[in-house]
Each structure stands twice: as C-alpha cells, then as structure tokens.
Amino acid sequence: MAYRAPVADLRFLLGSVLGTDRLTASERFAEATGETVDAILAEAARLAETVLAPTRRAGDETPARLENGVVRTSPGFAQAYRAYAEGGWVGLAASPGHGGMGLPLTLATCVGEMAAGANLALSLCPLLSQGAIEALEKHGSDELKALYLPKLVSGEWTGTMNLTEPQAGTDVGAVRSRAEPGPDGTWRITGQKIFITWGDHDIAANICHLVLARLPDAAPGTRGLSLFLVPKRLPDAGGEPGPANSLRVVSLEHKMGLHGSPTCVMSYEGATGWLVGAPHGGMAAMFTMMNNARLGVGVEGVGIAEAAYQAALAYARERRQGRSPDADEPGIVGFPDVRRMLVAMRAATVTARAIALDCAFSLDMAAAIGDPAWAARGALLTPIAKAYGTDTGCEVAALGVQVHGGMGYIEETGVAQFYRDVRVTPIYEGTNGVQAMDLVGRKLADGGAAARALLAEIAATAAGEPEGRLAAAAAALATATDWMLAAEPDDRFAGAVPYLRAFALTLGGHYLVRAAAADHAAWAALRDFHLHRTLTETAGLCAAACEGAAGLYAVDLAF
Ligand SMILES: Cc1cc2nc3c(=O)[nH]c(=O)nc-3n(C[C@H](O)[C@H](O)[C@H](O)COP(=O)(O)OP(=O)(O)OC[C@H]3O[C@@H](n4cnc5c(N)ncnc54)[C@H](O)[C@@H]3O)c2cc1C
C-alpha cells in the first residue's frame, strides 16, 4: 500500500479547527498566506509520496552499517536526503537571515508528519538538524551562526544531539564528558556518548555534533553542564570541511526497528569544540533543542499512525473472510470489530495530529506576537503532544497489525515495520513517563494558570455540545488539575501518566466538536465515536490520577 500524505486533513485542521490563518495577520508570518500553505503542503506531499516513501522498506531490509570506521547508509537514502535538502525543507522554519524560509513551525510540523509517515528512519536526520539550527539561532555566537547555520539550513551539513552516556539517560545531570580549555579559545572534548541518532553517515559532507560536557570547574548535576558544537570535520579558512576532528564512531546499535537510522556509540578523544551559549548554560541551550525535538517526536508517532491506518484500511477492504454483514463492503472491513479497530485508529490519529498542530501553532503565535500566554500554552501542550502522539503511534500500529491478522506478523506486508519503528518514540527524547512528570511538575508550576486557560477554551467549545459529554470530561480534568496542584510531588508523579492521557482525550473531544461544527457531514460520526466510546475513559483516568503514590508502594513486587 503506497503512502498518501493526508493533505486534506492537515488543511482542514489548520484552517477550520485551529484558525491558523491568524498567523498571517502578524508581521513575522505575513508570507504564510493560504496559497503559500497550499503550495507547500502539495509539494511536501509529492516529496513524501514519490521520493521518501519508496525508500522505507530498503532502510528496514538493508540497515545502515559500519565499514572501516565509516557509516554506510541504506540504499537510496543519500539520493532521497539530497532531494529533501535541495527542496529547502530542512530550513523551512529557519530564519531567512541564514538561508531559511522563515515559515511557521505549524507548517514545518505538517511537513515533519509527512516525512515521518513516509520514511521515519530517514526523517530523523533532518529533524535533528532542525533542533541544532534552533539551538544555534538562539544561543550560538555570531561567528558560529555565520559559519554553521547556512550549511545546516541548506542541508549540506547535518546536526546531532549528544546527551546520553551509559550512566546518564533520563538523569542527564550524570553526564561525565569533559571539556578542557584549548590554547585558542576552543575546547577539547573527551568522553563517550551512546545512542546518537545519525551520529555518522555518508549522505552529507559534515556533521555538527552538539555535545553536553562539563568544564573543569563545573558544579555537579545539570547546573554544571555546558553545550559544545563539535564538527566531524574542522572547517578550513574558506568554511569548507577540513581535517578530521578527534572523534570516531565506535559501533552501531542493533535495534528492534529504525534500521535505516544509524544509532551510534561516539567517542570524543580531545575533539575540538566551540561553546554554545554561556559556560554552565548547557541545559538552557539543550532545552531549546529538546523542546523542538519533543514536538517533532510526537509528530513521528502521528506520521506512523497515519501510514499504519492507510495500510490497514486498504487491506481490510480487500481481504475476504466469511460473509460481511455490510452489503457494500464485502471485505473484512464490513465486520463490526474490524470497523471498531479502524475507526479507533482514525480517531486517535486525527486527535493526536490536532494536538501537535495546536502546540506548534501556539509556539508560532508566541513568536509572532510575543504574548507569554501563547508561549505557556505551547509549553503546556508540548509534553502532551510528545506522549500522546507517540502512544498513539504505538497503539495504532499495533491495531494495524491486528487488522491484518496473521499477515500482519509477516514482514512482507510492511506493517510490522511500522510497529517496530515507532516503538522507540515513547522512549527517546525523554520517556513518556518523564513527559507526564513535566506536565504535572514544571507545566503546572505557574499555579495552574496555563492549564486553566486551556480548560476554559475547552469549556467554551463544550457549551456547543448538547450531550454534555465534553463538559463532563473537562470538569473531571479541572478537578484532577486542582488535586495535582495541591498534592505532594510523588503523589502527583504517581498519577501523571493517566492525567496526561485524560488531558489528551479531552483535547481530542474539543477538536472533534469543533471539526464537526465546521463540517458536520464529514466529522460528526467521528466526533460521536470519540465522545461516546473513548472520552468516557476520562473519568476513570482522572480517578486513577488522583490516587497518590502510597498504594503503588503497598504492593509486594516479589509475589
Ligand atoms: C534508537 C534510539 C535513538 C536515540 N537517539 C538519541 C540521540 O540522538 N541523542 C541522545 O542523546 N540520546 C538518544 N537516545 C537516548 C534516549 O534519549 C534515552 O534512551 C532515553 O532518554 C532514556 O534513557 P535510558 O535509556 O538511560 O533509560 P533510563 O533513564 O534508565 O529509564 C528506564 C526507565 O526508568 C524510568 N525513569 C528513569 N528515571 C526516572 C525518574 N526520575 N522518574 C520516573 N521514572 C524514571 C524511565 O521513564 C524508563 O521507563 C536514543 C535512544 C534510542 C533507543
């Protein structure tokens, strides 16, 4: 089944549900007119369908490999990446001053979803470059920006993100890599990093590693971390890739999925690096990169969910078993339980998509008009977009395998690849447990102001929903929010995951009620499915969220 980019859905959500045309009224995004958005979506769809998607299977079947210290990528990846870079897609949202198009993150999010749905393993490479671009734009010196940004924005060079070490995963503060001062204002970086996505490859001329390390006088923990730009090849006087830096790929991981994405163990051996941001300011700079990447990873889940849904629907229409009760649909799609799975896949995909787009839109509004309320809205939505987007990717890919029956378990259908590829997304870029803790910790630390503002928006939508189902969910969520604000940290963290899911499902109801109000014929039935059969979970999730931690420790895990 060939991947088809969901352009109509994206356009409808942007225009009729989120009202993103408000961005065009701002000076910053004045050029993002309806015609520009349509043209970009159409062109990105063409790229995803005809260039990226055809290489997806090759990435799975012929993984990236390490040959004499150099990573060789999967067949077709170099050409597909070149088309992506030459189309200007890496720099879609980057500042025009460095060769970017300066378009909204909302639009880049649409493109990111299509790229992920078409070929997730390959799409990670430009996604990491985009994180590096944002970190350098916000925290890099003028010299670093002038030298590196044009190359990263054009896709000529790529970026990576180096946090993880064997003892430092979720606990980033445990990073041990060291930075010693060099004679010329540069730094010598030494240490081992693991799990570095696209840490080496043969599809671009240079790689800009952003590496967390400690200065000699660093305090322990995250406060003592600094961020460095460490290029694979040191730029020469003309800014072209010169001599090799003192770093190497030690090995590649053998993974459950994402075989086309080289996941590297990296060794920095006195490598030359440049400080990005202030000394000991590494976490602030890295957070810029991680927030961008968290939304981007949520969108990876949405992209795979869409691709898995399309494949399952196509199969269900063709596959015959017994007598379908639906005279118009002789395939298994006519059976109520298969229908249940397909509708659940569609509803979850579209609600996760709407959350991700709303998150991007909020961040764009904050950038366009400088209103801190929009920034807080975007920050609140980021962990929800990451966790719900990736959980949805996993759930929908699993249902996709189920719809295929035994054939789903056989590699040649390609749907097992969706399931294997997407499984890492709830783990990397901060596990989904960490996202939920971020939601009930940092994101409620404003006394709940941003959460209450969003709940008020949902309540306003709910006023137009005659059955009162959305209003009931919003009320349960408001009560759970008050409980979270008053609870001790461990009690909050014990209920953080069900609280985040309840929030996501309620937001899903909000978007679907708005979608049905805008186009009743197309969206009312999906709205009703969500309100009647999924949103009903919210009451149970909110109750579980407010149970506290003690009961978890009361269970004897030895039996
Ligand atoms: C394919 C792949 C690609 C990756 N790419 C990159 C990359 O490009 N750059 C990079 O730097 N890293 C990368 N990573 C690393 C990734 O970000 C980490 O694996 C992730 O942050 C989790 O860290 P960990 O694996 O050490 O798990 P751990 O931190 O050991 O976590 C194990 C479990 O404990 C839970 N846990 C840990 N601490 C807490 C806590 N305080 N409270 C509650 N629960 C907790 C976690 O949620 C998880 O369920 C990648 C990983 C993979 C698998």
JSON list of C-alpha atoms in Angstrom, two decimals, residues 135 138-139 212 222 225-227 276-278 280-291:
[
{"chain": "A", "resi": 135, "resn": "ALA", "atom": "CA", "xyz": [19.79, 25.88, 19.38]},
{"chain": "A", "resi": 138, "resn": "LYS", "atom": "CA", "xyz": [19.03, 31.13, 19.98]},
{"chain": "A", "resi": 139, "resn": "HIS", "atom": "CA", "xyz": [22.33, 30.51, 21.79]},
{"chain": "A", "resi": 212, "resn": "LEU", "atom": "CA", "xyz": [26.86, 18.18, 26.54]},
{"chain": "A", "resi": 222, "resn": "THR", "atom": "CA", "xyz": [22.57, 19.63, 35.39]},
{"chain": "A", "resi": 225, "resn": "LEU", "atom": "CA", "xyz": [26.62, 21.19, 32.03]},
{"chain": "A", "resi": 226, "resn": "SER", "atom": "CA", "xyz": [27.80, 23.19, 29.04]},
{"chain": "A", "resi": 227, "resn": "LEU", "atom": "CA", "xyz": [26.94, 22.71, 25.36]},
{"chain": "A", "resi": 276, "resn": "VAL", "atom": "CA", "xyz": [27.28, 27.28, 22.51]},
{"chain": "A", "resi": 277, "resn": "GLY", "atom": "CA", "xyz": [25.68, 29.70, 24.98]},
{"chain": "A", "resi": 278, "resn": "ALA", "atom": "CA", "xyz": [27.13, 30.56, 28.37]},
{"chain": "A", "resi": 280, "resn": "HIS", "atom": "CA", "xyz": [27.40, 26.09, 32.54]},
{"chain": "A", "resi": 281, "resn": "GLY", "atom": "CA", "xyz": [24.39, 27.16, 30.46]},
{"chain": "A", "resi": 282, "resn": "GLY", "atom": "CA", "xyz": [24.21, 23.87, 28.59]},
{"chain": "A", "resi": 283, "resn": "MET", "atom": "CA", "xyz": [20.82, 22.78, 29.81]},
{"chain": "A", "resi": 284, "resn": "ALA", "atom": "CA", "xyz": [19.13, 26.02, 28.74]},
{"chain": "A", "resi": 285, "resn": "ALA", "atom": "CA", "xyz": [20.61, 25.61, 25.26]},
{"chain": "A", "resi": 286, "resn": "MET", "atom": "CA", "xyz": [19.84, 21.91, 25.12]},
{"chain": "A", "resi": 287, "resn": "PHE", "atom": "CA", "xyz": [16.25, 22.54, 26.23]},
{"chain": "A", "resi": 288, "resn": "THR", "atom": "CA", "xyz": [15.75, 24.71, 23.16]},
{"chain": "A", "resi": 289, "resn": "MET", "atom": "CA", "xyz": [16.76, 21.73, 21.08]},
{"chain": "A", "resi": 290, "resn": "MET", "atom": "CA", "xyz": [14.81, 19.22, 23.14]},
{"chain": "A", "resi": 291, "resn": "ASN", "atom": "CA", "xyz": [11.53, 21.15, 23.09]}
]
